[in-house]
Amino acid sequence: MMTATEIRQSFLDFFREKQHTVVPSASLMPQSPGLLFTNAGMNQFVPYFLGVWTPPWTPARATDTQKCIRAGGKHNDLEDVGYDSYHHTFFEMLGNWSFGDYFKKEAIRWAWELVVERWGFPAERLYATVYAPDKSKGDPGEFDQEAWDYWAELFRSRGLDPDVQIVHGNVKDNFWMMGETGPCGPCSELHVDLTPEGDTKGSLVNKDSDQCIEIWNLVFIQYNAESDGSMRNLPACHVDTGMGFERACSIMQCTDGFKDFSRKPSNYATDVFRPLFDRLEVLSGRKYADVYPAPGSKKVGAQDDSLQEAIAFRVIADHLRTLSFSIADGILPGNNGRNYVLRRILRRAVRYGRRLGFTQPFLAELVDTLVESFGQVFPELAARASTVKEVLNREEASFNETLDRGLELFDAETASAGKVSGEFAFKLYDTYGFPIDLTALLAEERGLEIDMDGFNRLMDEQRERARAARKSEVVRALDLKTDAVTEFTGYDVDECAATVLEVSRQGDSLFIITDKTPFYAEMGGQVSDAGLIEIGGTATM
């Protein structure tokens, strides 16, 4: 049975053999201003698909494993983490890419070669989907006969009926678009039947069942969506694929190398997460059990200690990965945008830590274990481990005080109440910095309901007051003139030693100008870098 490290390396080595260049993962800080985080393997390759950049590889092929976060915005799996076996805020996406080079035949043939012939997936448990538009609904494009023919040939080679193993997919499941306009095309997915007998004949494909899950998506970018709704054939066609690394590991490891399908695969039952669980067991004195609530349920009884603790283990391990990789990429917890998403994630991890008995900072104690598992694949994690620990310790220590106060107020307020009022939930948020999702978590644990309508009404009123205040804000230019020249080092490092050149006080603000800085002062309404400056052994924001 292959380890997670071996599975990842096997994927990259396979496509290296097929003349793909192995490229490093892009940062979790996305290139696109419309994204909170890098959330898909294709993000870093968009300029090649658009023809803005020319691929630097010969042939024009690449493969990688991409760090991804889906928490906040359109793609948000945060609230599902811990309650099932496969949702994460951080995950790896394995992919292979062709930029005007090979197309459907090679992409499909190689997918089969890797999954069936090299890894040993049982072909009879695999179902491929192909795009079949419903013209009565105005679906774009045409039936993907070419992809169907290639899959059919492969299934027939194993004595399987392609009419059973190939499932027609609609525009929602099997047509990929970058946006309202731009490059797009049909896709083929590979799904795996995980039922004990493996005899569902494709009936569970795309039915949101954890007994039949998608493992790989092959996107064939062959059209350009025009502003008038038409589809123009692209002069050069591209391939964009994505395989869920954690899902691949769970299927291969939890079935004992495809020998036993009696046990439902779980991403958390793999060696991707087991080292973190082992460390958490040592730190907490508790034991992890791979148990879950009923499918689709988030109702966990307050007395069900084993289930409460299992969820806590999973949430902490998942959130620790998200936080550590983000901080290593220079995204710090804060009060706005993606930075606030990270702060919420950290606070959720701290709250779940209380279920395991942690009342003091503990997240940083898990970082070395994470580095041991992932430091070679993502060297930036190892290089910035000390920074990751420092930020986690500082944020966690600060929030522990808030959490203690919030728990005290919550217990006092709800001691005799049947629900949590919107006014009280808003007070916890506005006065004590207590995120609403944590208030919801406390309410869930005690079987209480929250007046979310009342909370949202008060939030809307606060936003309106903030908008009114902004309208009357006076903007003035900074009265600071200097001949000092500062060298920007942030493209290469996220910290540096520097010499103070000038110091100037403007109102309540103190401006320190140094000869070097890793902090980038962005313009055009964007948010500048933020961090710490240490002078004489004392650090300050």
mmCIF file of N, CA, C and O in Angstrom, residues 39 68-72 75-93 244-250 265-270 272-273 276-277 288 290 292 313-322 345 348:
data_model
loop_
_atom_site.group_PDB
_atom_site.id
_atom_site.type_symbol
_atom_site.label_atom_id
_atom_site.label_comp_id
_atom_site.label_asym_id
_atom_site.label_seq_id
_atom_site.Cartn_x
_atom_site.Cartn_y
_atom_site.Cartn_z
ATOM 1 N N ASN A 39 -7.579 28.830 -5.107
ATOM 2 C CA ASN A 39 -8.562 27.795 -4.767
ATOM 3 C C ASN A 39 -8.646 26.666 -5.786
ATOM 4 O O ASN A 39 -9.504 25.797 -5.682
ATOM 5 N N CYS A 68 -4.291 24.657 -2.118
ATOM 6 C CA CYS A 68 -5.570 25.338 -2.334
ATOM 7 C C CYS A 68 -6.285 25.572 -1.009
ATOM 8 O O CYS A 68 -6.171 24.760 -0.086
ATOM 9 N N ILE A 69 -7.027 26.669 -0.940
ATOM 10 C CA ILE A 69 -7.879 26.950 0.212
ATOM 11 C C ILE A 69 -9.269 27.300 -0.304
ATOM 12 O O ILE A 69 -9.414 28.104 -1.225
ATOM 13 N N ARG A 70 -10.276 26.679 0.284
ATOM 14 C CA ARG A 70 -11.656 27.042 -0.005
ATOM 15 C C ARG A 70 -12.341 27.346 1.319
ATOM 16 O O ARG A 70 -12.844 26.455 2.001
ATOM 17 N N ALA A 71 -12.319 28.611 1.673
ATOM 18 C CA ALA A 71 -12.924 29.082 2.917
ATOM 19 C C ALA A 71 -13.291 30.544 2.723
ATOM 20 O O ALA A 71 -12.414 31.400 2.697
ATOM 21 N N GLY A 72 -14.551 30.838 2.568
ATOM 22 C CA GLY A 72 -14.976 32.197 2.293
ATOM 23 C C GLY A 72 -15.239 32.392 0.817
ATOM 24 O O GLY A 72 -14.685 31.702 -0.033
ATOM 25 N N HIS A 75 -16.554 29.651 -2.986
ATOM 26 C CA HIS A 75 -16.177 28.279 -2.611
ATOM 27 C C HIS A 75 -15.824 28.270 -1.127
ATOM 28 O O HIS A 75 -14.755 28.724 -0.731
ATOM 29 N N ASN A 76 -16.740 27.776 -0.298
ATOM 30 C CA ASN A 76 -16.535 27.840 1.143
ATOM 31 C C ASN A 76 -16.951 26.523 1.783
ATOM 32 O O ASN A 76 -18.132 26.197 1.858
ATOM 33 N N ASP A 77 -15.958 25.744 2.219
ATOM 34 C CA ASP A 77 -16.224 24.459 2.864
ATOM 35 C C ASP A 77 -16.023 24.517 4.381
ATOM 36 O O ASP A 77 -16.034 23.480 5.049
ATOM 37 N N LEU A 78 -15.857 25.726 4.931
ATOM 38 C CA LEU A 78 -15.458 25.883 6.329
ATOM 39 C C LEU A 78 -16.415 25.190 7.294
ATOM 40 O O LEU A 78 -15.982 24.451 8.190
ATOM 41 N N GLU A 79 -17.712 25.423 7.134
ATOM 42 C CA GLU A 79 -18.673 24.928 8.116
ATOM 43 C C GLU A 79 -18.847 23.409 8.057
ATOM 44 O O GLU A 79 -19.410 22.816 8.971
ATOM 45 N N ASP A 80 -18.389 22.769 6.963
ATOM 46 C CA ASP A 80 -18.550 21.317 6.833
ATOM 47 C C ASP A 80 -17.364 20.536 7.396
ATOM 48 O O ASP A 80 -17.455 19.315 7.570
ATOM 49 N N VAL A 81 -16.266 21.218 7.657
ATOM 50 C CA VAL A 81 -15.056 20.529 8.100
ATOM 51 C C VAL A 81 -15.293 19.822 9.431
ATOM 52 O O VAL A 81 -15.841 20.398 10.379
ATOM 53 N N GLY A 82 -14.872 18.572 9.484
ATOM 54 C CA GLY A 82 -14.965 17.801 10.718
ATOM 55 C C GLY A 82 -16.187 16.924 10.805
ATOM 56 O O GLY A 82 -16.184 15.908 11.505
ATOM 57 N N TYR A 83 -17.260 17.326 10.101
ATOM 58 C CA TYR A 83 -18.513 16.577 10.196
ATOM 59 C C TYR A 83 -18.620 15.456 9.173
ATOM 60 O O TYR A 83 -19.505 14.607 9.279
ATOM 61 N N ASP A 84 -17.780 15.493 8.149
ATOM 62 C CA ASP A 84 -17.762 14.383 7.195
ATOM 63 C C ASP A 84 -16.318 13.999 6.907
ATOM 64 O O ASP A 84 -15.383 14.564 7.488
ATOM 65 N N SER A 85 -16.135 13.053 5.998
ATOM 66 C CA SER A 85 -14.812 12.465 5.806
ATOM 67 C C SER A 85 -13.984 13.128 4.721
ATOM 68 O O SER A 85 -12.848 12.725 4.488
ATOM 69 N N TYR A 86 -14.512 14.173 4.056
ATOM 70 C CA TYR A 86 -13.802 14.657 2.870
ATOM 71 C C TYR A 86 -13.760 16.169 2.691
ATOM 72 O O TYR A 86 -13.071 16.646 1.796
ATOM 73 N N HIS A 87 -14.482 16.971 3.492
ATOM 74 C CA HIS A 87 -14.407 18.426 3.326
ATOM 75 C C HIS A 87 -13.184 18.986 4.057
ATOM 76 O O HIS A 87 -12.873 18.583 5.181
ATOM 77 N N HIS A 88 -12.521 19.952 3.408
ATOM 78 C CA HIS A 88 -11.354 20.607 3.993
ATOM 79 C C HIS A 88 -11.361 22.085 3.615
ATOM 80 O O HIS A 88 -11.935 22.474 2.592
ATOM 81 N N THR A 89 -10.694 22.894 4.425
ATOM 82 C CA THR A 89 -10.436 24.272 3.997
ATOM 83 C C THR A 89 -9.121 24.333 3.215
ATOM 84 O O THR A 89 -8.977 25.147 2.311
ATOM 85 N N PHE A 90 -8.168 23.465 3.550
ATOM 86 C CA PHE A 90 -6.913 23.372 2.803
ATOM 87 C C PHE A 90 -6.816 21.985 2.178
ATOM 88 O O PHE A 90 -7.105 20.978 2.833
ATOM 89 N N PHE A 91 -6.394 21.938 0.913
ATOM 90 C CA PHE A 91 -6.198 20.642 0.257
ATOM 91 C C PHE A 91 -5.189 20.816 -0.871
ATOM 92 O O PHE A 91 -4.850 21.939 -1.268
ATOM 93 N N GLU A 92 -4.692 19.694 -1.356
ATOM 94 C CA GLU A 92 -3.782 19.687 -2.504
ATOM 95 C C GLU A 92 -4.532 19.242 -3.748
ATOM 96 O O GLU A 92 -5.332 18.302 -3.695
ATOM 97 N N MET A 93 -4.231 19.905 -4.865
ATOM 98 C CA MET A 93 -4.812 19.526 -6.150
ATOM 99 C C MET A 93 -3.690 19.105 -7.092
ATOM 100 O O MET A 93 -2.828 19.917 -7.453
ATOM 101 N N GLY A 244 -8.047 15.329 -6.696
ATOM 102 C CA GLY A 244 -7.990 15.567 -5.257
ATOM 103 C C GLY A 244 -6.997 14.624 -4.602
ATOM 104 O O GLY A 244 -7.245 13.416 -4.518
ATOM 105 N N PHE A 245 -5.884 15.181 -4.132
ATOM 106 C CA PHE A 245 -4.819 14.354 -3.549
ATOM 107 C C PHE A 245 -5.319 13.575 -2.341
ATOM 108 O O PHE A 245 -5.101 12.362 -2.220
ATOM 109 N N GLU A 246 -5.992 14.261 -1.415
ATOM 110 C CA GLU A 246 -6.462 13.591 -0.205
ATOM 111 C C GLU A 246 -7.469 12.495 -0.536
ATOM 112 O O GLU A 246 -7.492 11.433 0.106
ATOM 113 N N ARG A 247 -8.312 12.739 -1.555
ATOM 114 C CA ARG A 247 -9.287 11.716 -1.949
ATOM 115 C C ARG A 247 -8.597 10.482 -2.525
ATOM 116 O O ARG A 247 -8.983 9.342 -2.233
ATOM 117 N N ALA A 248 -7.591 10.723 -3.366
ATOM 118 C CA ALA A 248 -6.852 9.592 -3.927
ATOM 119 C C ALA A 248 -6.220 8.760 -2.822
ATOM 120 O O ALA A 248 -6.279 7.517 -2.837
ATOM 121 N N CYS A 249 -5.626 9.443 -1.846
ATOM 122 C CA CYS A 249 -4.995 8.729 -0.724
ATOM 123 C C CYS A 249 -6.022 7.917 0.054
ATOM 124 O O CYS A 249 -5.766 6.769 0.446
ATOM 125 N N SER A 250 -7.192 8.503 0.300
ATOM 126 C CA SER A 250 -8.196 7.804 1.110
ATOM 127 C C SER A 250 -8.685 6.539 0.412
ATOM 128 O O SER A 250 -8.857 5.496 1.051
ATOM 129 N N PRO A 265 -14.057 4.865 2.789
ATOM 130 C CA PRO A 265 -12.817 5.655 2.832
ATOM 131 C C PRO A 265 -13.027 7.012 3.497
ATOM 132 O O PRO A 265 -14.093 7.624 3.392
ATOM 133 N N SER A 266 -12.010 7.456 4.206
ATOM 134 C CA SER A 266 -12.026 8.760 4.866
ATOM 135 C C SER A 266 -10.680 9.427 4.657
ATOM 136 O O SER A 266 -9.636 8.806 4.872
ATOM 137 N N ASN A 267 -10.697 10.677 4.229
ATOM 138 C CA ASN A 267 -9.440 11.410 4.073
ATOM 139 C C ASN A 267 -8.673 11.470 5.379
ATOM 140 O O ASN A 267 -7.434 11.489 5.392
ATOM 141 N N TYR A 268 -9.419 11.518 6.487
ATOM 142 C CA TYR A 268 -8.782 11.672 7.801
ATOM 143 C C TYR A 268 -8.185 10.370 8.330
ATOM 144 O O TYR A 268 -7.463 10.384 9.328
ATOM 145 N N ALA A 269 -8.490 9.252 7.664
ATOM 146 C CA ALA A 269 -7.944 7.965 8.098
ATOM 147 C C ALA A 269 -6.667 7.616 7.348
ATOM 148 O O ALA A 269 -6.239 6.459 7.356
ATOM 149 N N THR A 270 -6.050 8.610 6.717
ATOM 150 C CA THR A 270 -4.828 8.393 5.941
ATOM 151 C C THR A 270 -3.619 8.978 6.662
ATOM 152 O O THR A 270 -3.747 9.703 7.654
ATOM 153 N N VAL A 272 -1.964 11.301 5.636
ATOM 154 C CA VAL A 272 -1.934 12.755 5.450
ATOM 155 C C VAL A 272 -2.217 13.438 6.786
ATOM 156 O O VAL A 272 -1.605 14.454 7.128
ATOM 157 N N PHE A 273 -3.141 12.860 7.561
ATOM 158 C CA PHE A 273 -3.567 13.467 8.824
ATOM 159 C C PHE A 273 -3.084 12.718 10.058
ATOM 160 O O PHE A 273 -3.006 13.296 11.142
ATOM 161 N N LEU A 276 -0.527 14.296 12.516
ATOM 162 C CA LEU A 276 -1.073 15.398 13.309
ATOM 163 C C LEU A 276 -1.946 14.863 14.440
ATOM 164 O O LEU A 276 -1.910 15.379 15.566
ATOM 165 N N PHE A 277 -2.737 13.830 14.157
ATOM 166 C CA PHE A 277 -3.560 13.235 15.202
ATOM 167 C C PHE A 277 -2.696 12.615 16.297
ATOM 168 O O PHE A 277 -3.008 12.719 17.490
ATOM 169 N N TYR A 288 -7.992 9.747 19.169
ATOM 170 C CA TYR A 288 -8.817 10.025 17.995
ATOM 171 C C TYR A 288 -9.534 8.766 17.534
ATOM 172 O O TYR A 288 -8.948 7.681 17.481
ATOM 173 N N ASP A 290 -12.141 7.566 14.241
ATOM 174 C CA ASP A 290 -12.642 7.997 12.933
ATOM 175 C C ASP A 290 -14.149 7.745 12.856
ATOM 176 O O ASP A 290 -14.623 6.913 12.100
ATOM 177 N N TYR A 292 -18.226 9.622 12.789
ATOM 178 C CA TYR A 292 -18.874 10.788 12.189
ATOM 179 C C TYR A 292 -20.340 10.841 12.569
ATOM 180 O O TYR A 292 -20.954 9.808 12.889
ATOM 181 N N PHE A 313 -10.636 16.923 16.698
ATOM 182 C CA PHE A 313 -9.367 16.493 16.097
ATOM 183 C C PHE A 313 -9.318 16.893 14.621
ATOM 184 O O PHE A 313 -8.318 17.436 14.145
ATOM 185 N N ARG A 314 -10.402 16.613 13.904
ATOM 186 C CA ARG A 314 -10.408 16.873 12.463
ATOM 187 C C ARG A 314 -10.367 18.375 12.163
ATOM 188 O O ARG A 314 -9.644 18.811 11.261
ATOM 189 N N VAL A 315 -11.150 19.149 12.890
ATOM 190 C CA VAL A 315 -11.162 20.601 12.670
ATOM 191 C C VAL A 315 -9.787 21.200 12.945
ATOM 192 O O VAL A 315 -9.267 22.004 12.158
ATOM 193 N N ILE A 316 -9.177 20.820 14.055
ATOM 194 C CA ILE A 316 -7.875 21.382 14.420
ATOM 195 C C ILE A 316 -6.821 21.027 13.376
ATOM 196 O O ILE A 316 -6.041 21.881 12.949
ATOM 197 N N ALA A 317 -6.782 19.760 12.951
ATOM 198 C CA ALA A 317 -5.780 19.351 11.959
ATOM 199 C C ALA A 317 -5.981 20.079 10.643
ATOM 200 O O ALA A 317 -5.023 20.558 10.026
ATOM 201 N N ASP A 318 -7.230 20.166 10.198
ATOM 202 C CA ASP A 318 -7.510 20.882 8.952
ATOM 203 C C ASP A 318 -7.128 22.359 9.068
ATOM 204 O O ASP A 318 -6.441 22.910 8.202
ATOM 205 N N HIS A 319 -7.577 23.010 10.123
ATOM 206 C CA HIS A 319 -7.334 24.450 10.264
ATOM 207 C C HIS A 319 -5.853 24.749 10.470
ATOM 208 O O HIS A 319 -5.359 25.787 10.004
ATOM 209 N N LEU A 320 -5.136 23.866 11.154
ATOM 210 C CA LEU A 320 -3.696 24.058 11.343
ATOM 211 C C LEU A 320 -2.985 24.076 9.999
ATOM 212 O O LEU A 320 -2.087 24.896 9.751
ATOM 213 N N ARG A 321 -3.398 23.205 9.083
ATOM 214 C CA ARG A 321 -2.818 23.183 7.737
ATOM 215 C C ARG A 321 -3.098 24.496 7.010
ATOM 216 O O ARG A 321 -2.193 25.106 6.423
ATOM 217 N N THR A 322 -4.332 24.948 7.038
ATOM 218 C CA THR A 322 -4.701 26.196 6.371
ATOM 219 C C THR A 322 -3.903 27.371 6.918
ATOM 220 O O THR A 322 -3.350 28.178 6.167
ATOM 221 N N ILE A 345 -10.672 31.309 11.148
ATOM 222 C CA ILE A 345 -10.265 29.897 11.149
ATOM 223 C C ILE A 345 -9.437 29.585 12.391
ATOM 224 O O ILE A 345 -9.630 28.555 13.047
ATOM 225 N N ARG A 348 -11.723 29.401 15.379
ATOM 226 C CA ARG A 348 -12.484 28.150 15.401
ATOM 227 C C ARG A 348 -11.610 27.015 15.918
ATOM 228 O O ARG A 348 -12.061 26.174 16.703
#
